[in-house]
JSON list of C-alpha atoms in Angstrom, two decimals:
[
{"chain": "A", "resi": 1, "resn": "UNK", "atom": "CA", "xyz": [0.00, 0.00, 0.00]},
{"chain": "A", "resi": 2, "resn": "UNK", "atom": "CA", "xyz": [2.64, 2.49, 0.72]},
{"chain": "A", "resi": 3, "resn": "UNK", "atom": "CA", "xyz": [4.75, 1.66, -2.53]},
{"chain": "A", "resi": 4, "resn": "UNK", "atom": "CA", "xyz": [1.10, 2.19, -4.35]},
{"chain": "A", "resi": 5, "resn": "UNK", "atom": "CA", "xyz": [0.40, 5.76, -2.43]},
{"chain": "A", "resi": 6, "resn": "UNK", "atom": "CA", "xyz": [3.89, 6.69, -3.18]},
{"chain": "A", "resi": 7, "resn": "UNK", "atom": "CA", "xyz": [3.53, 5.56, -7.10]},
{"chain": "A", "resi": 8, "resn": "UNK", "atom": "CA", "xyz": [0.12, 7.60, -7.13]},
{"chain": "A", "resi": 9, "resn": "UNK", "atom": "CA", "xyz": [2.02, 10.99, -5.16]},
{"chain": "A", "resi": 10, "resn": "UNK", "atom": "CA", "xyz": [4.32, 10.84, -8.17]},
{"chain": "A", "resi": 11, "resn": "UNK", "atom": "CA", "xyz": [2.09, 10.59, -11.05]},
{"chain": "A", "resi": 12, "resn": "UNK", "atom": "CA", "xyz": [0.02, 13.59, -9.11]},
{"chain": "A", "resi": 13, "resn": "UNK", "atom": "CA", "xyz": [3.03, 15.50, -9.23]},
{"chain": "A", "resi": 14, "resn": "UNK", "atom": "CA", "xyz": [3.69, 15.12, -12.93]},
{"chain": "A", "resi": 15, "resn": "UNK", "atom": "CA", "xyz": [0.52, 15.94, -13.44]},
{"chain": "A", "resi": 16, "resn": "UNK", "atom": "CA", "xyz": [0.42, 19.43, -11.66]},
{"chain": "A", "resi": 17, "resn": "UNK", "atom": "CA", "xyz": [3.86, 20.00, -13.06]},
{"chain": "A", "resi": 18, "resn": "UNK", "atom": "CA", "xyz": [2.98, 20.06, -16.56]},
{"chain": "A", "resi": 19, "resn": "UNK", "atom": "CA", "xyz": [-0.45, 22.01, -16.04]},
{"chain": "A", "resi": 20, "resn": "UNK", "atom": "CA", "xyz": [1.19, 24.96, -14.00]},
{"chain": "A", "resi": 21, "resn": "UNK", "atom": "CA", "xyz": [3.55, 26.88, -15.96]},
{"chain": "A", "resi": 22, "resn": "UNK", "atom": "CA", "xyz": [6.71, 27.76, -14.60]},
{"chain": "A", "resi": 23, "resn": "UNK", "atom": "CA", "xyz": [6.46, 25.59, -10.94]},
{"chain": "A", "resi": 24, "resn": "UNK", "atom": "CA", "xyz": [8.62, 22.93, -9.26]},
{"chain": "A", "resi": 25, "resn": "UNK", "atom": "CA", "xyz": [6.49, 20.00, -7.64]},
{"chain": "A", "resi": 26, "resn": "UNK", "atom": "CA", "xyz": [8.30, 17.94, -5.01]},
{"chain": "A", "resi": 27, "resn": "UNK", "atom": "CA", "xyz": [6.62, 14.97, -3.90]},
{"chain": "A", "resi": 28, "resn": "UNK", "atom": "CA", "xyz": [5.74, 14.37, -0.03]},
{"chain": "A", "resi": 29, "resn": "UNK", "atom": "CA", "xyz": [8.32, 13.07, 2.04]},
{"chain": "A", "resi": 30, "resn": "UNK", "atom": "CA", "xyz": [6.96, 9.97, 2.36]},
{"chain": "A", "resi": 31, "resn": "UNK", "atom": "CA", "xyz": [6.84, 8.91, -1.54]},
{"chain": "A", "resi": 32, "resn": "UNK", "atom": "CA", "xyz": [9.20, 6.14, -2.58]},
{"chain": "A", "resi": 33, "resn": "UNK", "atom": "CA", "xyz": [11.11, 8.92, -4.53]},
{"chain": "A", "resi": 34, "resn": "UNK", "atom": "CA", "xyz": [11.05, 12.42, -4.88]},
{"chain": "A", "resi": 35, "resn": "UNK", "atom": "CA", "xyz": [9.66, 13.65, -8.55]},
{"chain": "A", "resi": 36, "resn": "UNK", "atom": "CA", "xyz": [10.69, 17.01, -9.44]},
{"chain": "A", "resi": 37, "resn": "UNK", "atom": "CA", "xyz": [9.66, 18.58, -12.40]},
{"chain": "A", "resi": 38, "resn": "UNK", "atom": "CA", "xyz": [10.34, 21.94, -14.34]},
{"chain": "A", "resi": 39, "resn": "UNK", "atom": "CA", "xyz": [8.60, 23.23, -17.22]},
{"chain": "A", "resi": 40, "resn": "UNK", "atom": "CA", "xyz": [10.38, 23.94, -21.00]},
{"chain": "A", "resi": 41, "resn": "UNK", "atom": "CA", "xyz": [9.75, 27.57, -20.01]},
{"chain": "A", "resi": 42, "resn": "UNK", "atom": "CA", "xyz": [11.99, 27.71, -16.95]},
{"chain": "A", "resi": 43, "resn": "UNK", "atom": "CA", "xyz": [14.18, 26.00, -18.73]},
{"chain": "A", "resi": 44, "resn": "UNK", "atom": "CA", "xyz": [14.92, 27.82, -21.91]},
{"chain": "A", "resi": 45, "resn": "UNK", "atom": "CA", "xyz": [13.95, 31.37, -20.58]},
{"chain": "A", "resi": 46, "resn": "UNK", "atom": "CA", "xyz": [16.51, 33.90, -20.72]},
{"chain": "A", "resi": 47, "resn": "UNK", "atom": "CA", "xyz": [17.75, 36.53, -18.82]},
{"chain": "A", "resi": 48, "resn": "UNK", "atom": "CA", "xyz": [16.96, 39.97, -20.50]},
{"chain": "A", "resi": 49, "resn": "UNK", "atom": "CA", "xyz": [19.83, 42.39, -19.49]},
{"chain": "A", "resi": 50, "resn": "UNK", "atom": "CA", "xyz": [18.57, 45.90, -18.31]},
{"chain": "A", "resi": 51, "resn": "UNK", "atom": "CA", "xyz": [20.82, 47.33, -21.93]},
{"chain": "A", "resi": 52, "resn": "UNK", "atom": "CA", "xyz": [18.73, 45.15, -23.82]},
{"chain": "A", "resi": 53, "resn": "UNK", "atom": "CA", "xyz": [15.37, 46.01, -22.51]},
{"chain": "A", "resi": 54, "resn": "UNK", "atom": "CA", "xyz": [16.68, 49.56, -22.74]},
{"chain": "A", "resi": 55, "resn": "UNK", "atom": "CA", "xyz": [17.62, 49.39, -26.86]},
{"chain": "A", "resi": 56, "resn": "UNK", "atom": "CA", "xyz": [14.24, 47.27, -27.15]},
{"chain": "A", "resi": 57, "resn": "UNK", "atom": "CA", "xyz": [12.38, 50.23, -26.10]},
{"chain": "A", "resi": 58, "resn": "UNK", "atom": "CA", "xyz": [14.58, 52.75, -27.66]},
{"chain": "A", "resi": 59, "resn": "UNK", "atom": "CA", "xyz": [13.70, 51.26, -31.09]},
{"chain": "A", "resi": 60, "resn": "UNK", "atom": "CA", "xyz": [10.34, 50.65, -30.23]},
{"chain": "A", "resi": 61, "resn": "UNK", "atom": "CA", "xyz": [10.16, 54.62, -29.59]},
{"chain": "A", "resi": 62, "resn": "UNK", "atom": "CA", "xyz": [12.08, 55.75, -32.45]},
{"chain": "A", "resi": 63, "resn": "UNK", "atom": "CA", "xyz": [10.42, 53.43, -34.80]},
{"chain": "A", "resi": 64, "resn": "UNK", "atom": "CA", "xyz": [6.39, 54.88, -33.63]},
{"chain": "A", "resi": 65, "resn": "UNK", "atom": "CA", "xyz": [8.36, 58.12, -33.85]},
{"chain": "A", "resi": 66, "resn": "UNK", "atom": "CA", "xyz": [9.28, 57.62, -37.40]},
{"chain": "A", "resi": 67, "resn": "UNK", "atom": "CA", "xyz": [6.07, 56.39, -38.22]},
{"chain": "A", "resi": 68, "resn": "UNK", "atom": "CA", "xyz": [4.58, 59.61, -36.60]},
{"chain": "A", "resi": 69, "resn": "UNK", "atom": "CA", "xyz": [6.77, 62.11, -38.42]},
{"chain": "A", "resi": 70, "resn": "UNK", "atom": "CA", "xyz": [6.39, 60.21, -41.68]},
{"chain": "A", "resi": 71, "resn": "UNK", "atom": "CA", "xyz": [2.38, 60.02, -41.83]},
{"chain": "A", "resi": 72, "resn": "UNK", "atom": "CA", "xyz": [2.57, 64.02, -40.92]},
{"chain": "A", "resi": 73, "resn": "UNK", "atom": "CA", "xyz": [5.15, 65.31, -43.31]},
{"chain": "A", "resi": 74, "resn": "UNK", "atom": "CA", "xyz": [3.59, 63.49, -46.37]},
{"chain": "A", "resi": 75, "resn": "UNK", "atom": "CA", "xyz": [-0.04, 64.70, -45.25]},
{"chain": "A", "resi": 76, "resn": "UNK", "atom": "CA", "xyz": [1.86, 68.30, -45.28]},
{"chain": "A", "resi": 77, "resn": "UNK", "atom": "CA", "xyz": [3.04, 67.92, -48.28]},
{"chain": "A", "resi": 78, "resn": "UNK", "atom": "CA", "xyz": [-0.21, 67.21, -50.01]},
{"chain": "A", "resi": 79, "resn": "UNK", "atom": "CA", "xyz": [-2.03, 70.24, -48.33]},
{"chain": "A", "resi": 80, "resn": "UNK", "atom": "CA", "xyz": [0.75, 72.55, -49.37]},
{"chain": "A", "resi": 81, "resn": "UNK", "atom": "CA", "xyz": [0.53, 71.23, -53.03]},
{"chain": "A", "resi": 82, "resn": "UNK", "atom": "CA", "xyz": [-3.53, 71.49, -52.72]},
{"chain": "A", "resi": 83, "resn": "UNK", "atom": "CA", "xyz": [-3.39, 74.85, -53.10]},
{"chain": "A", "resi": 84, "resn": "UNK", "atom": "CA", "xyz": [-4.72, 76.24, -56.42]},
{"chain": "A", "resi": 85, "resn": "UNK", "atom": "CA", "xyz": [-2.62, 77.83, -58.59]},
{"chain": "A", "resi": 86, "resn": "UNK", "atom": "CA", "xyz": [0.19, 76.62, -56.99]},
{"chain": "A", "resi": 87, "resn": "UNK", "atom": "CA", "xyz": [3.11, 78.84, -55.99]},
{"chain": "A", "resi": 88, "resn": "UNK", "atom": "CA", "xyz": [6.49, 78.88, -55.76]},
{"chain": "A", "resi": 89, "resn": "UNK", "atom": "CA", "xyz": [5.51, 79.46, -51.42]},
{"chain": "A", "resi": 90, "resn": "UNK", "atom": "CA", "xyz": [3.82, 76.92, -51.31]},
{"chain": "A", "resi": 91, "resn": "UNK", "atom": "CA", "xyz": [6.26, 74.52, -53.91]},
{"chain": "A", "resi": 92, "resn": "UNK", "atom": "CA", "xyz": [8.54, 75.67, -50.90]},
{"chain": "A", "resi": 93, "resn": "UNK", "atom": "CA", "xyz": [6.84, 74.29, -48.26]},
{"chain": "A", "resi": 94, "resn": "UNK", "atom": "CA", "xyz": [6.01, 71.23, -50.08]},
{"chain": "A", "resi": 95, "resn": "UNK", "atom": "CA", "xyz": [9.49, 70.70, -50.13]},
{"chain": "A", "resi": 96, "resn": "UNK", "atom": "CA", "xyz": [10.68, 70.85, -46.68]},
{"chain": "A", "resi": 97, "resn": "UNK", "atom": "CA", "xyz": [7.81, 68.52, -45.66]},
{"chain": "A", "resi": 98, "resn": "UNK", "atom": "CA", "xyz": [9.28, 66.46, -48.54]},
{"chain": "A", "resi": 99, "resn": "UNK", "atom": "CA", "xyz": [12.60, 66.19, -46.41]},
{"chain": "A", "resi": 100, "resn": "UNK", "atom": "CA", "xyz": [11.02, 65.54, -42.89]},
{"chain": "A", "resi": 101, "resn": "UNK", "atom": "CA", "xyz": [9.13, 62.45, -44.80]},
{"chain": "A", "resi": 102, "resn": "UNK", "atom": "CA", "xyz": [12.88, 61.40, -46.56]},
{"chain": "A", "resi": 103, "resn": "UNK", "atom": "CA", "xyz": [13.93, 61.25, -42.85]},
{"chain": "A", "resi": 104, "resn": "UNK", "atom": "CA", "xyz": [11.04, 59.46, -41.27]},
{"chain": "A", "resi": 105, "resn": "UNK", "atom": "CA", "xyz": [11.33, 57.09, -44.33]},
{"chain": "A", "resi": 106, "resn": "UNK", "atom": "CA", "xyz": [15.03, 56.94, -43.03]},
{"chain": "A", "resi": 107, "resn": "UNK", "atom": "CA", "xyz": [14.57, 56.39, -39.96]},
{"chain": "A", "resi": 108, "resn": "UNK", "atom": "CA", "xyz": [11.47, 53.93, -40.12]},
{"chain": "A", "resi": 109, "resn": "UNK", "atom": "CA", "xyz": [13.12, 51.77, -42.09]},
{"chain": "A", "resi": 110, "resn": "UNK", "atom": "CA", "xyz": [16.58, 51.71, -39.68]},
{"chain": "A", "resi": 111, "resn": "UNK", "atom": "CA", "xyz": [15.13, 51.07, -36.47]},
{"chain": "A", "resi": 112, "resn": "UNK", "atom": "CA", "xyz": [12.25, 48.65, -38.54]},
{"chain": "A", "resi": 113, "resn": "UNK", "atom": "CA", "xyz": [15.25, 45.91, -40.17]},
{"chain": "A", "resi": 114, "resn": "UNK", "atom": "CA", "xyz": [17.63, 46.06, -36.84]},
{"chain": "A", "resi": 115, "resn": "UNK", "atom": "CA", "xyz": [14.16, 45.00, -34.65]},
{"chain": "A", "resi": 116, "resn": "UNK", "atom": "CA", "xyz": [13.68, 42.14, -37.54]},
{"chain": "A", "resi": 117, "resn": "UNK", "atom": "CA", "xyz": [17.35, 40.38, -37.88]},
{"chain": "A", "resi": 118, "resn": "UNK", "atom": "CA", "xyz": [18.28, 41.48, -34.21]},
{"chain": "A", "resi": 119, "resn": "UNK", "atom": "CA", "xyz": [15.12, 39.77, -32.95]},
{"chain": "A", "resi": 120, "resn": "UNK", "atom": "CA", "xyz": [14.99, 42.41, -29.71]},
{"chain": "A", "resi": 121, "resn": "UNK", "atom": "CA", "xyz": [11.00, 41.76, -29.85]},
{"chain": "A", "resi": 122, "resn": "UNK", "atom": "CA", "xyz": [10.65, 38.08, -31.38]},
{"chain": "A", "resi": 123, "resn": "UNK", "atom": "CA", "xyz": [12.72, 35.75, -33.50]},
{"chain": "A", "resi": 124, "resn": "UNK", "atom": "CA", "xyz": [13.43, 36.78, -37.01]},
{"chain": "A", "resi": 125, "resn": "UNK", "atom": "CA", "xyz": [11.57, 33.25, -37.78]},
{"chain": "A", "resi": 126, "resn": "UNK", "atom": "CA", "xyz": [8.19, 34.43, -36.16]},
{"chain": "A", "resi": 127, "resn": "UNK", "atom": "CA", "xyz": [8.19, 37.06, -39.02]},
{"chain": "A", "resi": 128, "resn": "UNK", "atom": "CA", "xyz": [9.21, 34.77, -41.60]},
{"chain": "A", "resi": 129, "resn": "UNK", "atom": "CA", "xyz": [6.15, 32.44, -41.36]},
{"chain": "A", "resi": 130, "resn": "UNK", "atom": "CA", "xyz": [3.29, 35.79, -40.85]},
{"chain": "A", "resi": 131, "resn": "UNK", "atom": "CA", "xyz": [1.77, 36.09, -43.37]},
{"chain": "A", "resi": 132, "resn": "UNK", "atom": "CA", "xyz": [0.45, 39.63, -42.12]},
{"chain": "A", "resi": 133, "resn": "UNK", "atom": "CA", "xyz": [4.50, 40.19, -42.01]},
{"chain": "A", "resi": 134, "resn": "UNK", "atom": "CA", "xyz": [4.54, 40.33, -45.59]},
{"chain": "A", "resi": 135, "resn": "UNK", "atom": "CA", "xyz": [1.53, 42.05, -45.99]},
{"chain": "A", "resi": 136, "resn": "UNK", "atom": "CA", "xyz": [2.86, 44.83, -44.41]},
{"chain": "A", "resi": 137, "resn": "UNK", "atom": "CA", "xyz": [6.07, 44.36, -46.52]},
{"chain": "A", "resi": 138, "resn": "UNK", "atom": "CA", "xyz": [3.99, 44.66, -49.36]},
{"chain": "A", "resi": 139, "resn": "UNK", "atom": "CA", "xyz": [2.34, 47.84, -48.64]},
{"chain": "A", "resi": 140, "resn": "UNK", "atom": "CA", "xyz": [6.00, 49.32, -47.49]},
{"chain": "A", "resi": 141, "resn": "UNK", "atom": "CA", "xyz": [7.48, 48.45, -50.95]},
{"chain": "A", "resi": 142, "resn": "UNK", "atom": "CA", "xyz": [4.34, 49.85, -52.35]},
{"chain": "A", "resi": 143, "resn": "UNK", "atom": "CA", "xyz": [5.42, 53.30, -51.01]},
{"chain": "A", "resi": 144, "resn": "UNK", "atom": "CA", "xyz": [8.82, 53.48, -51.60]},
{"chain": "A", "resi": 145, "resn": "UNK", "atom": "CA", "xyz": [7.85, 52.74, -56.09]},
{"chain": "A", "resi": 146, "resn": "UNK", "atom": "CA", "xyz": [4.86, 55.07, -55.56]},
{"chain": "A", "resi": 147, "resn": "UNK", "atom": "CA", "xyz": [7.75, 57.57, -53.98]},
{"chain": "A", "resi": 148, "resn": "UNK", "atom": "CA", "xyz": [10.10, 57.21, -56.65]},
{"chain": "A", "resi": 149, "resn": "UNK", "atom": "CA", "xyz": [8.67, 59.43, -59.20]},
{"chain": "A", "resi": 150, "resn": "UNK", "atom": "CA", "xyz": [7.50, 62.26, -56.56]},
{"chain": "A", "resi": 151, "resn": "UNK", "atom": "CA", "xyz": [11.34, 61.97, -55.17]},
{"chain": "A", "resi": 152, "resn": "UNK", "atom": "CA", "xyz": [12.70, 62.82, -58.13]},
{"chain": "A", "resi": 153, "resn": "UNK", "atom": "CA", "xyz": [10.73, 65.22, -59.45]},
{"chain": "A", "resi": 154, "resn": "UNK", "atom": "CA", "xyz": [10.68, 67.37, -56.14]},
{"chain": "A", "resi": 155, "resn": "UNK", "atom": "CA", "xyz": [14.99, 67.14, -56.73]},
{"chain": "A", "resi": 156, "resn": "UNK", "atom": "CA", "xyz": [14.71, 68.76, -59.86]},
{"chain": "A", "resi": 157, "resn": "UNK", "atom": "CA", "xyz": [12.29, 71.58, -58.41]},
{"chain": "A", "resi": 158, "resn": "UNK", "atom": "CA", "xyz": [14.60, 72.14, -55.57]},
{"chain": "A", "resi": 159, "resn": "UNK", "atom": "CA", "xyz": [17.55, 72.69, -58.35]},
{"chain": "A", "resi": 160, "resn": "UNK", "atom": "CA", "xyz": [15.41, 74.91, -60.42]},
{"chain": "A", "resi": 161, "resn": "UNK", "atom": "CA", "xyz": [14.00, 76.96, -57.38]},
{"chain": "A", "resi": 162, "resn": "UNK", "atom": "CA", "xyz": [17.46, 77.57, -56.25]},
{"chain": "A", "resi": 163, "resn": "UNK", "atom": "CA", "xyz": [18.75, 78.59, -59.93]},
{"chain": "A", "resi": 164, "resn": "UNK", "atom": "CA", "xyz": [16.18, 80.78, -61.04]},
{"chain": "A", "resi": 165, "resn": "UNK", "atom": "CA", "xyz": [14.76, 82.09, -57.79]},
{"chain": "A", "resi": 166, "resn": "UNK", "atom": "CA", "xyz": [11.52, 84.16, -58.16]},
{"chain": "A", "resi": 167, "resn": "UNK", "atom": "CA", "xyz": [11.77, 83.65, -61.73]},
{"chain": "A", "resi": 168, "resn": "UNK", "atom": "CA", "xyz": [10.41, 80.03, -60.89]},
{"chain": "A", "resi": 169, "resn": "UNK", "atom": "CA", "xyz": [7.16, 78.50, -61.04]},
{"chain": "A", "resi": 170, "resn": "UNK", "atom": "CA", "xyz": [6.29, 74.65, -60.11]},
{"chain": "A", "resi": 171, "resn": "UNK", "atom": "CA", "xyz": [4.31, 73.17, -62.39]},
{"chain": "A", "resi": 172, "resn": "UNK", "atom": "CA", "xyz": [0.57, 72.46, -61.48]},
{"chain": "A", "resi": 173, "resn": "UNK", "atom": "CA", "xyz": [0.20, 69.31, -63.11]},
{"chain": "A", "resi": 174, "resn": "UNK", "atom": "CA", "xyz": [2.99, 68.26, -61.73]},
{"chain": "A", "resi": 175, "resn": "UNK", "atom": "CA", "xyz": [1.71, 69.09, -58.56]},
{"chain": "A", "resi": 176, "resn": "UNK", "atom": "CA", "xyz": [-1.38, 67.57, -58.53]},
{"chain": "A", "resi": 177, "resn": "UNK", "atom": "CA", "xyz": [0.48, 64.36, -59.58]},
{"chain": "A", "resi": 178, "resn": "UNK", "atom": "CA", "xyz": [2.56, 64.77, -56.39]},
{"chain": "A", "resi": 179, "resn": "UNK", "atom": "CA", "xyz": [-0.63, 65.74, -54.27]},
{"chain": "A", "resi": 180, "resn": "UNK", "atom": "CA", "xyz": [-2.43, 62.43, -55.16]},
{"chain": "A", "resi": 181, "resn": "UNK", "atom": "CA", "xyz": [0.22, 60.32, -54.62]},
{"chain": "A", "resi": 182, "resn": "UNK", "atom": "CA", "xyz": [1.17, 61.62, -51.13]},
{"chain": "A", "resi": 183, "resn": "UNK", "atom": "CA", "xyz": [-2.49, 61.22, -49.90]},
{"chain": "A", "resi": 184, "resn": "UNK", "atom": "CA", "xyz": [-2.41, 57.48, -51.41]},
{"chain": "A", "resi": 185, "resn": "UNK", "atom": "CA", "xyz": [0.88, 57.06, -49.54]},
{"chain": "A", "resi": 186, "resn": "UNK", "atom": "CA", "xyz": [-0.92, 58.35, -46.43]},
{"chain": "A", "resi": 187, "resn": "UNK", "atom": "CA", "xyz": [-3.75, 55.90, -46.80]},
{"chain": "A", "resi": 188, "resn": "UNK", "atom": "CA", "xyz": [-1.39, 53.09, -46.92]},
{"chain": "A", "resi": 189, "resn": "UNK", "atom": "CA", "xyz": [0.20, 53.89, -44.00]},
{"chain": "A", "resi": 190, "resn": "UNK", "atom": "CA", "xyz": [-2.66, 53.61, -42.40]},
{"chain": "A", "resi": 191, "resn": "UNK", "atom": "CA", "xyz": [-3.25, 50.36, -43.82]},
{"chain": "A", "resi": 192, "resn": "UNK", "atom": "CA", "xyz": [0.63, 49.43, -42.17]},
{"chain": "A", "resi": 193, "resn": "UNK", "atom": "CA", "xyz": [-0.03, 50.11, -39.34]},
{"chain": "A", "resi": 194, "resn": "UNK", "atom": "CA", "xyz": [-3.62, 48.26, -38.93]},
{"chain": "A", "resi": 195, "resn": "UNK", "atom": "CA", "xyz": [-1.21, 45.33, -40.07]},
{"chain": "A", "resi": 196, "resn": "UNK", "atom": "CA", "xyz": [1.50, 46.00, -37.35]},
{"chain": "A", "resi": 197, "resn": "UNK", "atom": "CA", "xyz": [-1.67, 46.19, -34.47]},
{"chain": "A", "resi": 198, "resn": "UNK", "atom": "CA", "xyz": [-2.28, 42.81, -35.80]},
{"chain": "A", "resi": 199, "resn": "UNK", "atom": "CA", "xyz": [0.64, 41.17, -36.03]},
{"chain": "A", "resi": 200, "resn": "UNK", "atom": "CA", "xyz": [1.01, 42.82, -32.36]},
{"chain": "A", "resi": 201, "resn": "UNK", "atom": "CA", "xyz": [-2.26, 40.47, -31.58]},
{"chain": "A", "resi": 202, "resn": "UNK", "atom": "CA", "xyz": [-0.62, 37.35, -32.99]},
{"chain": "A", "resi": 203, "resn": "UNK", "atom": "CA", "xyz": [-2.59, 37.61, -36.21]},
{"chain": "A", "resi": 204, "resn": "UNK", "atom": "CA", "xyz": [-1.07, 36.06, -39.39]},
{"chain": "A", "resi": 205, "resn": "UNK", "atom": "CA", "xyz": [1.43, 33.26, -37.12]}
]
């Protein structure tokens, strides 16, 4: 009988051990042997050291940041370039929001690839097999070809603003063209970051 109750002890002990995350279970003292079990999460968890946590959230912050600055510079630019007939003021301003939104761009995409291959939030694999992952890829290579043409363009009207000066006029249709395309770039980064909140949720693993 008290080989039996120590037999049953044990296999109680396994049990509660691998319901209840993260406990040791000893058996009673009077148990033909002691059963001690661990859980897989003890076992492979890792110590996070207080520099780590500290760049984790310092490229957490910087990468919302970026995201900020970039959604408001390219709305900016498309409400300067609303204005009808365009200006060379208003080209002006069009421009320096055009900058802020080369640096967010900069920036986003910086702090976005060393959280991916560093892993400081989850495993480079995690992001490899969500499908919302790529989704979001997706829309982020959509912006950068819809930027291309805007990009270059706006170059060109910086080097003929600073050549002719007054003398200078931007070219509406051009404009326009630049307009519609930042407020589609706006939309999509919308769209991103719906697809980060759910990736966030565990969506697309």
């Amino acid at each position: 009988m008290a080989i039996g109750r120590g037999r049953q002890s044990g296999a109680l002990s396994e049990a509660y051990a691998g319901a209840v995350p993260d406990m040791v279970i000893v058996a009673p003292s009077g148990a033909s042997a002691t059963a001690v079990q661990t859980t897989s999460g003890m076992e492979n968890r890792k110590e996070v050291s207080y520099p780590s946590r500290m760049l984790r959230i310092a490229l957490a912050a910087l990468h919302l940041l970026a995201l900020g600055i970039g959604f408001g510079a390219v709305w900016a630019r498309a409400t300067a370039l609303s204005q009808n007939p365009i200006d060379r003021r208003a080209a002006r301003r069009a421009m320096q929001a055009d900058l802020w939104w080369g640096i967010a761009a900069l920036l986003w995409m910086a702090t976005g690839f060393w959280r991916l291959l560093a892993g400081t939030e989850k495993a480079s694999a995690y992001y490899m097999q969500n499908h919302v992952f790529f989704a979001k890829m997706g829309l982020f290579m959509l912006i950068f070809a819809l930027e291309i043409w805007p990009m270059v363009t706006l170059s060109k009207w910086r080097g003929l603003d600073k050549k002719l000066g007054d003398a200078w006029e931007p070219d509406a249709k051009q404009a326009a063209r630049i307009r519609a395309i930042s407020m589609l770039e706006a939309t999509i980064l919308i769209a991103m970051i719906v697809a980060a909140v759910m990736m966030a949720r565990g969506f697309g693993a």
